[in-house]
Short mmCIF file of N, CA, C and O in Angstrom, two decimals:
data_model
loop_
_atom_site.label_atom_id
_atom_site.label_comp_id
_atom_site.label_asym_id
_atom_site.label_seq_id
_atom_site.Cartn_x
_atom_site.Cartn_y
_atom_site.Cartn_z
N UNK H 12 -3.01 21.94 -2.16
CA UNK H 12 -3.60 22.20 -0.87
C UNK H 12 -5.11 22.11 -0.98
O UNK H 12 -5.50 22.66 -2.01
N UNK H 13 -5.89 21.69 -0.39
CA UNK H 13 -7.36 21.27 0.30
C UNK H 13 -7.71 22.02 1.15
O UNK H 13 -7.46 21.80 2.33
N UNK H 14 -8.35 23.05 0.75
CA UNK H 14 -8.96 23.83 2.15
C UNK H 14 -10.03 24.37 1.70
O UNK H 14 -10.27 24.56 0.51
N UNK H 15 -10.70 24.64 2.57
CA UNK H 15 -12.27 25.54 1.53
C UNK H 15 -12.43 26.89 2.45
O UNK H 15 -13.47 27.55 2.53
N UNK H 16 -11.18 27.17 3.16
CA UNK H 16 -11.31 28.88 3.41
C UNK H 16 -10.37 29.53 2.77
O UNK H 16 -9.18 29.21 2.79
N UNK H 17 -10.97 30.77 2.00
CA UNK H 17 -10.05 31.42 1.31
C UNK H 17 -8.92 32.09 1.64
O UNK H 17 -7.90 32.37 1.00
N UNK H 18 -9.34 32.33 2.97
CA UNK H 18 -8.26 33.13 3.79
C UNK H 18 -7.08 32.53 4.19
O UNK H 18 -6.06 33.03 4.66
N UNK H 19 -7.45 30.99 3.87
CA UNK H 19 -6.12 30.31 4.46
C UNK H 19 -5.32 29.89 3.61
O UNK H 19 -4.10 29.77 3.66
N UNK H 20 -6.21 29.62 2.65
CA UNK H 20 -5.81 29.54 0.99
C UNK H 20 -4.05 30.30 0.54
O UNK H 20 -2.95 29.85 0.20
N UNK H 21 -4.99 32.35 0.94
CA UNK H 21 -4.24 33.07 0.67
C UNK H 21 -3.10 33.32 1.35
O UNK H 21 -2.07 33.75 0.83
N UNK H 22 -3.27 33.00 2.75
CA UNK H 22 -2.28 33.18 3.87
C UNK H 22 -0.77 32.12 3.28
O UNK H 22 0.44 32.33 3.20
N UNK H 23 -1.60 31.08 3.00
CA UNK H 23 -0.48 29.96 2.96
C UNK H 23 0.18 30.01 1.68
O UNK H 23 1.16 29.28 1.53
N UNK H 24 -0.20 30.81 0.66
CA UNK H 24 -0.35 31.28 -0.83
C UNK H 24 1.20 32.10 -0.43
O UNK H 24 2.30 31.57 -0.58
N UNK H 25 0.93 33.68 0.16
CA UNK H 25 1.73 33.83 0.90
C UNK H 25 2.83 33.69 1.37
O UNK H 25 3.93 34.14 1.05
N UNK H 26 2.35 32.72 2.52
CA UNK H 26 3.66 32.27 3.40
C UNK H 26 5.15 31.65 2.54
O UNK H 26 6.36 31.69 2.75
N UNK H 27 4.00 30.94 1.21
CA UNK H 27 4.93 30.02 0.39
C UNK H 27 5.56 31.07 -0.08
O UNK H 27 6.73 30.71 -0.18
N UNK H 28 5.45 32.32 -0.48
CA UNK H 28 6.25 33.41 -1.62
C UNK H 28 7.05 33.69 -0.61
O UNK H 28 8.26 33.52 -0.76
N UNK H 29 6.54 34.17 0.62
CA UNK H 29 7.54 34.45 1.92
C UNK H 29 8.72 34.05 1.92
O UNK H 29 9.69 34.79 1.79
N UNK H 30 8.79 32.45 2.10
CA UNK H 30 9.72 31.59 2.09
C UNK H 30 10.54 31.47 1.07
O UNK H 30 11.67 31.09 1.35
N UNK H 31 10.33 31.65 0.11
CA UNK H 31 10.92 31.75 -1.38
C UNK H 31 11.00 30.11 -1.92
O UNK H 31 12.01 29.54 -2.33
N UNK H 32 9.65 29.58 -1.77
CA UNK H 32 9.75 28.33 -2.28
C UNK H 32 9.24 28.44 -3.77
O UNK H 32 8.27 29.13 -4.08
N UNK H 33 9.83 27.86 -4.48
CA UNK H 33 9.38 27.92 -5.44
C UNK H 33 8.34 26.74 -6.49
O UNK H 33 8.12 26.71 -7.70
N UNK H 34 7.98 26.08 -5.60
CA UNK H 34 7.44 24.77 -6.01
C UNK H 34 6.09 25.51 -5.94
O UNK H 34 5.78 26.23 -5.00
N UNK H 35 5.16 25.23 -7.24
CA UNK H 35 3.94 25.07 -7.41
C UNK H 35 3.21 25.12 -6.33
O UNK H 35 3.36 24.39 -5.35
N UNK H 36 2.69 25.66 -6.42
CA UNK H 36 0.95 25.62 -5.17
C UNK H 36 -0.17 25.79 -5.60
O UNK H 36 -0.57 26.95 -5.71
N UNK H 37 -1.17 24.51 -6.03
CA UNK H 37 -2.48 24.49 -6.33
C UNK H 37 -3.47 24.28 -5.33
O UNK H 37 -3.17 23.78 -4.25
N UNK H 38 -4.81 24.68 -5.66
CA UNK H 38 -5.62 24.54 -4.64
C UNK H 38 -6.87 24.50 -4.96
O UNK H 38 -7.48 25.14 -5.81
N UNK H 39 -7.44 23.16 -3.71
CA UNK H 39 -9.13 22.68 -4.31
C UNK H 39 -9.66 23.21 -2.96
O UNK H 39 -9.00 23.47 -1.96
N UNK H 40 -11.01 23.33 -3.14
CA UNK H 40 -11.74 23.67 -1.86
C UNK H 40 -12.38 22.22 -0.71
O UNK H 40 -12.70 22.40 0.46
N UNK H 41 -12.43 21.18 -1.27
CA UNK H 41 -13.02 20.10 -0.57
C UNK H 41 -12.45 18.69 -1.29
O UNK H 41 -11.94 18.40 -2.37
N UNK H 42 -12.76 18.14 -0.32
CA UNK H 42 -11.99 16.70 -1.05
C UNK H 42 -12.75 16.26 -2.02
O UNK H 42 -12.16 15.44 -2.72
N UNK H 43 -13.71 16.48 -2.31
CA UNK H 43 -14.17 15.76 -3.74
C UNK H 43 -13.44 16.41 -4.94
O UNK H 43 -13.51 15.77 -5.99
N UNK H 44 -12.53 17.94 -4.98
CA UNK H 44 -12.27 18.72 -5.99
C UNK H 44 -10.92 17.91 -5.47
O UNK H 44 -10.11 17.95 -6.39
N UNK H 45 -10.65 17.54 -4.90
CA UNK H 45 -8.96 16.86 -4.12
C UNK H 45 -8.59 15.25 -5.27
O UNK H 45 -7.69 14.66 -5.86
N UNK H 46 -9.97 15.23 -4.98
CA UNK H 46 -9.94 13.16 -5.89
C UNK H 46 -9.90 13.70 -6.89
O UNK H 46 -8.82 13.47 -7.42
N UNK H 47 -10.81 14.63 -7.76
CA UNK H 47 -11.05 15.49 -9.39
C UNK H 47 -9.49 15.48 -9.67
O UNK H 47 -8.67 14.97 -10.44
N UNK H 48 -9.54 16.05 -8.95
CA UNK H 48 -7.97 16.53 -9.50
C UNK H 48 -6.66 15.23 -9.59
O UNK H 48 -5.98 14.91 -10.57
N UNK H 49 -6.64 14.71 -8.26
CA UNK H 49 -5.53 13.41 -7.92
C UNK H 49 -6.23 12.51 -9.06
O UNK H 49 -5.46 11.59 -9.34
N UNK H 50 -7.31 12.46 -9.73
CA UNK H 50 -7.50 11.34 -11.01
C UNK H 50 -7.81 11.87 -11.74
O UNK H 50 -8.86 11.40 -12.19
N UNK H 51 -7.32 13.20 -12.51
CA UNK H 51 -7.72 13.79 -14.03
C UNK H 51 -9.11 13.83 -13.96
O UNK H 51 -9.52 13.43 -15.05
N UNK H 52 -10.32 14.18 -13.03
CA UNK H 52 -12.16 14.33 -13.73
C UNK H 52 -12.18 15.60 -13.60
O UNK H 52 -11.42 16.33 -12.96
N UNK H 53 -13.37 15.93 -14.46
CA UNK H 53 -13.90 17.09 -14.49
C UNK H 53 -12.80 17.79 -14.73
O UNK H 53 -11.68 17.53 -15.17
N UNK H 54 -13.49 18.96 -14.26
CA UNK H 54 -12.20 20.34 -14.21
C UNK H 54 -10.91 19.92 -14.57
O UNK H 54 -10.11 20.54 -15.27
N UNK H 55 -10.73 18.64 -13.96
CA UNK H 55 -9.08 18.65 -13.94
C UNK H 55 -8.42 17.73 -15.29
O UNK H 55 -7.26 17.34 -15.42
N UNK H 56 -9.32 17.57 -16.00
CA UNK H 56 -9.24 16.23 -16.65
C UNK H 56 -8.16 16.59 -17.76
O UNK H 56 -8.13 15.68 -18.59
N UNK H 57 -7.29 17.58 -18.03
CA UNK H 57 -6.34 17.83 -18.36
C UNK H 57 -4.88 17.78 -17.56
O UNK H 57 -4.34 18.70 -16.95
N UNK H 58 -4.52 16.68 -17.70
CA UNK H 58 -3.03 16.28 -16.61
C UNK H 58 -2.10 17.44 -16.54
O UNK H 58 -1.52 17.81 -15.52
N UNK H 59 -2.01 18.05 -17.87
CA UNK H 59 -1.19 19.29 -17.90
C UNK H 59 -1.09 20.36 -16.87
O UNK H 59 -0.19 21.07 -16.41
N UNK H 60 -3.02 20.14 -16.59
CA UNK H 60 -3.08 21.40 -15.96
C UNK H 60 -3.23 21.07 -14.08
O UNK H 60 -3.27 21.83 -13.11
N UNK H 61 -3.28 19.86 -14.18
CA UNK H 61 -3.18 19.35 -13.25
C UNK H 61 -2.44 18.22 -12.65
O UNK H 61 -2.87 17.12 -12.30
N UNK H 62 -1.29 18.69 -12.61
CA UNK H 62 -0.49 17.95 -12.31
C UNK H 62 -0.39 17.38 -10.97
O UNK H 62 -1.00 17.89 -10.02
N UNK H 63 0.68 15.87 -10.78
CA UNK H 63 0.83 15.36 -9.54
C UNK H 63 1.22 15.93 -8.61
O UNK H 63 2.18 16.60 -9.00
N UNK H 64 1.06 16.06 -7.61
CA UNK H 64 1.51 17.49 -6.45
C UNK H 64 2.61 15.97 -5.91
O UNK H 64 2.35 14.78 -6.06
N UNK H 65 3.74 16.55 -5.35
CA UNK H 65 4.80 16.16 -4.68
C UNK H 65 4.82 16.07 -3.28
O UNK H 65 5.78 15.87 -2.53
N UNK H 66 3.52 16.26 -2.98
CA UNK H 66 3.15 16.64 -1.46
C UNK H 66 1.57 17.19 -1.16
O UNK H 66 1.43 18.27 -1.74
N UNK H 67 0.74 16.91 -0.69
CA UNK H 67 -0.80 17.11 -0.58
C UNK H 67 -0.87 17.54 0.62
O UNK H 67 -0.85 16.65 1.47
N UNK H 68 -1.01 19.52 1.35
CA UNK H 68 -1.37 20.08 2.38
C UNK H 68 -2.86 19.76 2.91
O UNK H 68 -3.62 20.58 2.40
N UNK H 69 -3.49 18.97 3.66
CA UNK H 69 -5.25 18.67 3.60
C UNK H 69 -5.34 19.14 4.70
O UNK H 69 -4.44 19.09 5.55
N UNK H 70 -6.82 19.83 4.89
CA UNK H 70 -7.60 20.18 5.82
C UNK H 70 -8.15 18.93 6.28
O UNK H 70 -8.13 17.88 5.63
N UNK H 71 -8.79 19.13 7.75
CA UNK H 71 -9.51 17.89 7.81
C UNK H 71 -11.25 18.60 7.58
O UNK H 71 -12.13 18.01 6.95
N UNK H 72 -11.40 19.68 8.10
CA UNK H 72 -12.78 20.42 8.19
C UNK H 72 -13.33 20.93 6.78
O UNK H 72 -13.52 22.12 6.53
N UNK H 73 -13.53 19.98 5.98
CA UNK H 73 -14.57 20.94 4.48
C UNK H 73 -15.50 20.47 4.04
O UNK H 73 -15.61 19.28 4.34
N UNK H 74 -16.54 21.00 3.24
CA UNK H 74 -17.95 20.21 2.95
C UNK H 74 -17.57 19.46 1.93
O UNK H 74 -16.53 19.56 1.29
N UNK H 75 -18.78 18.41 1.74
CA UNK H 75 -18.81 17.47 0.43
C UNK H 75 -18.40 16.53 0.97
O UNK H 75 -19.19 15.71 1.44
N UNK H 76 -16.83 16.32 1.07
CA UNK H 76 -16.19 15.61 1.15
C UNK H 76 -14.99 15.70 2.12
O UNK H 76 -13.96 15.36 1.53
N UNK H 77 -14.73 16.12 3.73
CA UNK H 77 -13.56 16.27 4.15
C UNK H 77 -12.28 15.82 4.02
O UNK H 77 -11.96 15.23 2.99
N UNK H 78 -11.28 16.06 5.13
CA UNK H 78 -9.94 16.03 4.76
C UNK H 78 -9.98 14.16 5.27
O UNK H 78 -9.25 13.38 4.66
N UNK H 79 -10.86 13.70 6.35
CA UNK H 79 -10.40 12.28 6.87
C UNK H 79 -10.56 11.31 5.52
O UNK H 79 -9.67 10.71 4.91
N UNK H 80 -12.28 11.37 5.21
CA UNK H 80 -12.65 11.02 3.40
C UNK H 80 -11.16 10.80 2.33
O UNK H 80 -10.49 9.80 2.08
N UNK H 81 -11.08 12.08 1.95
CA UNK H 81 -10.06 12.30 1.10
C UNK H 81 -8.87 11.67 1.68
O UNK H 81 -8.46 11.01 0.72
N UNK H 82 -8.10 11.47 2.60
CA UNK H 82 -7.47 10.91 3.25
C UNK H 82 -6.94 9.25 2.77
O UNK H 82 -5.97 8.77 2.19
N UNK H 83 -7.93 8.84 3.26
CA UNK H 83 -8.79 7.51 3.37
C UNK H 83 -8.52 6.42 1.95
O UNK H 83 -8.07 5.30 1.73
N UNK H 84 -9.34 7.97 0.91
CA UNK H 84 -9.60 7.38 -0.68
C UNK H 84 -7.77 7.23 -0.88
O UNK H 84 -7.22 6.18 -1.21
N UNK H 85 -7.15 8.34 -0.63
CA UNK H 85 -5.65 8.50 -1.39
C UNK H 85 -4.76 7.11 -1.05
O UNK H 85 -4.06 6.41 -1.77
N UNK H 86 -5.08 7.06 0.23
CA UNK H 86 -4.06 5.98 0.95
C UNK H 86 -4.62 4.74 0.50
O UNK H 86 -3.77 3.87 0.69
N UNK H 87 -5.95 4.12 -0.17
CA UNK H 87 -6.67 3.08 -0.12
C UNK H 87 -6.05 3.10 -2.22
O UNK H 87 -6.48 2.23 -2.98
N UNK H 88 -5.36 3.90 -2.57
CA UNK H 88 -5.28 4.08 -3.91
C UNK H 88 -3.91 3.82 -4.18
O UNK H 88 -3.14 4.58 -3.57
N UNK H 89 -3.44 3.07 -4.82
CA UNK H 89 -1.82 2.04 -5.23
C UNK H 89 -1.69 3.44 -6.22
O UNK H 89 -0.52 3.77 -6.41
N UNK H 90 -2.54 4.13 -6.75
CA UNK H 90 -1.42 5.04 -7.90
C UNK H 90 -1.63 6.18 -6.93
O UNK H 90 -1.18 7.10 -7.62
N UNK H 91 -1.91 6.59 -6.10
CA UNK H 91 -1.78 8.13 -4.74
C UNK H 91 -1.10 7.39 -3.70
O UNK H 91 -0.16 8.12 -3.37
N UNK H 92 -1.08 6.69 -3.24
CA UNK H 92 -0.76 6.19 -1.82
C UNK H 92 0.53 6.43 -1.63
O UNK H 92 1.01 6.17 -0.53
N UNK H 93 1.20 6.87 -2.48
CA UNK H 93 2.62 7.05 -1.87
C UNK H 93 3.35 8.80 -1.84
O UNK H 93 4.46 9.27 -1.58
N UNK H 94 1.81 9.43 -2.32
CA UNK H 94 1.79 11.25 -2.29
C UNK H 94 1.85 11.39 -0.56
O UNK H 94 1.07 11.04 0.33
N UNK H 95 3.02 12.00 -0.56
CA UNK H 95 2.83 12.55 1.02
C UNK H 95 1.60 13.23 1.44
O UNK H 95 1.14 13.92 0.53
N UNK H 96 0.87 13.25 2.62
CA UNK H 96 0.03 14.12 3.18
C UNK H 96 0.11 14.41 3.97
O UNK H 96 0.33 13.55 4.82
N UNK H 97 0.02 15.73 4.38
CA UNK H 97 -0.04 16.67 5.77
C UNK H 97 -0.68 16.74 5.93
O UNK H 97 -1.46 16.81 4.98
N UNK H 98 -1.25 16.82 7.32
CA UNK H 98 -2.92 17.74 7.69
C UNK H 98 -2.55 18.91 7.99
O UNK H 98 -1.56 18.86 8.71
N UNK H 99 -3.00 20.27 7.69
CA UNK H 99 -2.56 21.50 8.52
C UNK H 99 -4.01 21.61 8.06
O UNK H 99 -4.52 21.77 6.95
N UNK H 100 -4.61 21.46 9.51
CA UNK H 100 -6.38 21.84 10.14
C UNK H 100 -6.25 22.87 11.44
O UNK H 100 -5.22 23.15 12.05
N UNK H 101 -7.38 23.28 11.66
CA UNK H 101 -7.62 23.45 12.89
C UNK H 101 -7.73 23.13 14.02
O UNK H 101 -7.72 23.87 15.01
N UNK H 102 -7.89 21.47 13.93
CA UNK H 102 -8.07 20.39 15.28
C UNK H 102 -7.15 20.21 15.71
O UNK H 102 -6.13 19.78 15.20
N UNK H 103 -7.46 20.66 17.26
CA UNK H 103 -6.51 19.71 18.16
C UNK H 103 -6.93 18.52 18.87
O UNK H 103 -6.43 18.02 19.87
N UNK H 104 -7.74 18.22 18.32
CA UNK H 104 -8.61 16.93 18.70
C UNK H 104 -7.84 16.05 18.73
O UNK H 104 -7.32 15.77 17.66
N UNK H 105 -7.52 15.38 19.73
CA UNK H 105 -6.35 13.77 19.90
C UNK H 105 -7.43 12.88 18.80
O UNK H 105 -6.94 12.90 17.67
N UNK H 106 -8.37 12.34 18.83
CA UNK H 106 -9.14 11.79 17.76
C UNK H 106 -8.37 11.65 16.64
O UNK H 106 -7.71 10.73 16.17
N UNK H 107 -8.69 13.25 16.20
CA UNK H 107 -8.42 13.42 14.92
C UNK H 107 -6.46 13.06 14.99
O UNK H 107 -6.15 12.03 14.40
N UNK H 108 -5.92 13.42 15.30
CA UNK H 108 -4.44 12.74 15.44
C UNK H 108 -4.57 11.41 15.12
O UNK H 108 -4.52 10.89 14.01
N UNK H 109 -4.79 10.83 16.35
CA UNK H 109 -4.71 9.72 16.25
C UNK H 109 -5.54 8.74 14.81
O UNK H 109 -4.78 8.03 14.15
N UNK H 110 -6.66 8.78 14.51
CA UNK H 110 -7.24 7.97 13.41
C UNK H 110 -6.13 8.87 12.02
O UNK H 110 -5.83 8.10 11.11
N UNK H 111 -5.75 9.90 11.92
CA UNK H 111 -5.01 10.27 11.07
C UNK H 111 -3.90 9.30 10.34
O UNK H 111 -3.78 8.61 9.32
N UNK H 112 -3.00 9.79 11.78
CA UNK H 112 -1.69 8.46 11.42
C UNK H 112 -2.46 7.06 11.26
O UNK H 112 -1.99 6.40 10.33
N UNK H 113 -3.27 6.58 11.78
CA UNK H 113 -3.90 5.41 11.49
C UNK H 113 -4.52 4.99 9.71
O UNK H 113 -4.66 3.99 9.00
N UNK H 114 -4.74 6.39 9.63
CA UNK H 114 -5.47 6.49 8.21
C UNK H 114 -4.20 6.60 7.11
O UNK H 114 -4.42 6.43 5.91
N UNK H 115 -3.06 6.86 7.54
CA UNK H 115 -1.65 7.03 7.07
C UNK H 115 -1.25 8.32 6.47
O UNK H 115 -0.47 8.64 5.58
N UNK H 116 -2.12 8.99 7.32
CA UNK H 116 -1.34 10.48 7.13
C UNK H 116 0.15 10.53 7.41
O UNK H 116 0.46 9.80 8.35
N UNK H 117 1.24 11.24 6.79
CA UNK H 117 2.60 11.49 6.76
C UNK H 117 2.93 12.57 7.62
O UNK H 117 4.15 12.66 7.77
N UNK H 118 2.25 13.47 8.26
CA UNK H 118 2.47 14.38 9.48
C UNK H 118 1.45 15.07 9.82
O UNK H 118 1.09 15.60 8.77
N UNK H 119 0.75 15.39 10.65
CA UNK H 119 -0.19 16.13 11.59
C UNK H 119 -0.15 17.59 12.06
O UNK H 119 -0.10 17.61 13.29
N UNK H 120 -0.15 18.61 11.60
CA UNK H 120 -0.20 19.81 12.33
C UNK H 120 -1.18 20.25 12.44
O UNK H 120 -2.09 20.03 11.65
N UNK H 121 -1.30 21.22 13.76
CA UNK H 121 -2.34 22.65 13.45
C UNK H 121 -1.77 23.65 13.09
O UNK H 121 -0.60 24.03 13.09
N UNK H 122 -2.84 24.09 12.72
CA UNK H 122 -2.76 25.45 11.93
C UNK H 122 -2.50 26.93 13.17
O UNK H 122 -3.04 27.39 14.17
N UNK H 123 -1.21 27.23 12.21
CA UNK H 123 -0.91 28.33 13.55
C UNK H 123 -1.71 29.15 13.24
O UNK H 123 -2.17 29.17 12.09
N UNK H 124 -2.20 30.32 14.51
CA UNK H 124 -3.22 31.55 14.40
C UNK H 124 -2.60 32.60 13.69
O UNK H 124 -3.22 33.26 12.85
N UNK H 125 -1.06 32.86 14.06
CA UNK H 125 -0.36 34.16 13.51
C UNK H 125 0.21 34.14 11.85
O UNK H 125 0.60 33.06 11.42
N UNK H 126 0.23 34.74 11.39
CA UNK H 126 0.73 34.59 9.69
C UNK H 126 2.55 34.39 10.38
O UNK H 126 3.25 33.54 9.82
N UNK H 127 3.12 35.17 11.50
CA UNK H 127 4.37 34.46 11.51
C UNK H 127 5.13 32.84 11.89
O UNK H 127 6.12 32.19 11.56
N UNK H 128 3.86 32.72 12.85
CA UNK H 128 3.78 31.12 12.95
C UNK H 128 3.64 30.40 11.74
O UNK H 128 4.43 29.48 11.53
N UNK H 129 2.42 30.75 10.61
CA UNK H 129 2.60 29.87 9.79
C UNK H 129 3.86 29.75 8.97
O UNK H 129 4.30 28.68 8.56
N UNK H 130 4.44 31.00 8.75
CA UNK H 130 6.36 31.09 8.28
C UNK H 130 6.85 30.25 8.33
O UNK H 130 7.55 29.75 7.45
N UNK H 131 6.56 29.75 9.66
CA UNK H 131 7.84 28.89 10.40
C UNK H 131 7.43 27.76 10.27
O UNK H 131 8.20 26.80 10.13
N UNK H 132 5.92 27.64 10.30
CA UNK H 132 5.49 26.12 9.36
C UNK H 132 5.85 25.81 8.14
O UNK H 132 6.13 24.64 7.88
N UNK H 133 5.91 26.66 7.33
CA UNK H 133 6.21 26.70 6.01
C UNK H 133 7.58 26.32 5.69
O UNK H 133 7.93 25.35 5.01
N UNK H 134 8.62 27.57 6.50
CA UNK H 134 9.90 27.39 6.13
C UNK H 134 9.95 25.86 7.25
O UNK H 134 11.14 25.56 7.09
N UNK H 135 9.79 25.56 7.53
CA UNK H 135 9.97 23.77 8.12
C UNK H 135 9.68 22.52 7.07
O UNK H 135 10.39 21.56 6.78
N UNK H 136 8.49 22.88 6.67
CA UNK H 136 7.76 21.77 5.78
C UNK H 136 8.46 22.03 4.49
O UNK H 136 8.50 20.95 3.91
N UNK H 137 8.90 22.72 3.94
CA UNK H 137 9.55 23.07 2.58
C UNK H 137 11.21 22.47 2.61
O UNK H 137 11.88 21.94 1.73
N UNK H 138 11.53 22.81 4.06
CA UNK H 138 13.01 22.29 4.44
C UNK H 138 12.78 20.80 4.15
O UNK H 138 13.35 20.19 3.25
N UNK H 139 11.92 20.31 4.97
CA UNK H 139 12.04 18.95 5.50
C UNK H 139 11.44 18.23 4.18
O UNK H 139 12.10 17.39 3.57
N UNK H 140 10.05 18.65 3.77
CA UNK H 140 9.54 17.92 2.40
C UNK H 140 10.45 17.80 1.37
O UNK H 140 10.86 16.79 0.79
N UNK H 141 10.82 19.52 1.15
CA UNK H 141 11.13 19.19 -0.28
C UNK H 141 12.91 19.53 -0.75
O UNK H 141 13.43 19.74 -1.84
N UNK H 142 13.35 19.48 0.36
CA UNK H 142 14.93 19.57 0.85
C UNK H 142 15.69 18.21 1.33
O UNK H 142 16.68 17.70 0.79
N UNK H 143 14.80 17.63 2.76
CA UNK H 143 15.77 16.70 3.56
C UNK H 143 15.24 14.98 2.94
O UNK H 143 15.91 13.99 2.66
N UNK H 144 14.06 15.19 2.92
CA UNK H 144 13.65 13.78 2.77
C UNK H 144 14.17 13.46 1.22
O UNK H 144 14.33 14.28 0.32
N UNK H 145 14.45 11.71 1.15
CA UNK H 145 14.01 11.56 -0.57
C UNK H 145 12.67 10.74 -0.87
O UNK H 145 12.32 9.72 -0.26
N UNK H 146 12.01 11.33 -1.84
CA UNK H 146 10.61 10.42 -2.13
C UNK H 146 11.05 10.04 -3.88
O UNK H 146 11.83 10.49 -4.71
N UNK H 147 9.97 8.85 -3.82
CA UNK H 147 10.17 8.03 -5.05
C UNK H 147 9.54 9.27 -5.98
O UNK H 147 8.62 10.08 -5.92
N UNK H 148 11.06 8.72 -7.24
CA UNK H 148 10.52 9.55 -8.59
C UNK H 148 9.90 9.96 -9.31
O UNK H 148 8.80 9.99 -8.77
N UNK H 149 9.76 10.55 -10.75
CA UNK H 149 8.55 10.18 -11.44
C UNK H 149 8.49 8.57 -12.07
O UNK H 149 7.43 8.12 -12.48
N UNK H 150 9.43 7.99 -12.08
CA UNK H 150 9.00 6.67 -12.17
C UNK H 150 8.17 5.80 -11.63
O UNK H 150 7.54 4.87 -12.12
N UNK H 151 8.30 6.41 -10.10
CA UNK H 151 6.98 5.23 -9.52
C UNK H 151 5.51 6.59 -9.63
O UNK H 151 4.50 6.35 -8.98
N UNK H 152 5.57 7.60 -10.27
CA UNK H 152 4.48 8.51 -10.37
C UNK H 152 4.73 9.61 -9.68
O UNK H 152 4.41 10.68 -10.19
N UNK H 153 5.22 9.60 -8.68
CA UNK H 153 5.73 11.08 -8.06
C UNK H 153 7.01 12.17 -8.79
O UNK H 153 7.64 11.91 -9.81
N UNK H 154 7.16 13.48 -7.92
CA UNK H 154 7.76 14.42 -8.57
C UNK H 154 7.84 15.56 -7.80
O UNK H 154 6.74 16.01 -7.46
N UNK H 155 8.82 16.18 -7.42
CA UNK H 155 8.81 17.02 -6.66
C UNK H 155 8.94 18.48 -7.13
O UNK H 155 8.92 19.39 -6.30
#
């Protein structure tokens, strides 16, 4: 997950234990710590410790580097381009929708206000990500 508020960080930190998902949840504050990580630099430059996420939660609103940026780089990249991405931002900006899917985001939400709304985001996206759909293996680089 990509977000650079802590609070949402923790909420969604949370929501995930809520749900009883048990899949990994890491987290960068801005898309430049988003690329660090999706290509082993810096900080992350240990694969071990940073592993391929099976799914990428992005903000669109963070400094450095936002969620459209980061977006942009993943989908324009033959070894990321096939990591799912969500947006769960704040915007309800049709804009931002629209250049999203254009940019090849994999689904669009906002961010609910209530911690029980986000539940129900959660228990949805966990159903549907990492339950209903099938995505390519670790053979083509992914892993769920």
């Amino acid at each position: 997950m990509a977000d650079d508020d802590p609070d949402d960080r923790l909420m969604t930190q949370e929501a995930f234990t809520e749900c009883r998902l048990g899949n990994p949840l890491k987290f960068v504050a801005d898309g430049e710590e988003l690329m660090d990580y999706l290509q082993h630099r810096g900080d992350f430059a240990d694969e071990g410790a940073a592993p391929r996420p099976g799914l990428i939660l992005l903000d669109l609103n963070m400094p450095r580097k936002d969620g459209r940026e980061a977006l942009r780089e993943i989908k324009a990249d033959p070894a990321l381009r096939g990591i799912p991405v969500v947006i769960l931002t704040t915007s309800k900006a049709e804009e931002d929708v629209v250049r999203s899917y254009r940019d090849g985001v994999n689904s669009f939400i906002t961010k609910p206000v209530t911690f029980t709304a986000l539940i129900e985001v959660v228990q949805t996206l966990g159903k549907y990500w990492l339950q209903v759909v099938d995505l390519p293996g670790a053979q083509e680089g992914t892993t769920r």
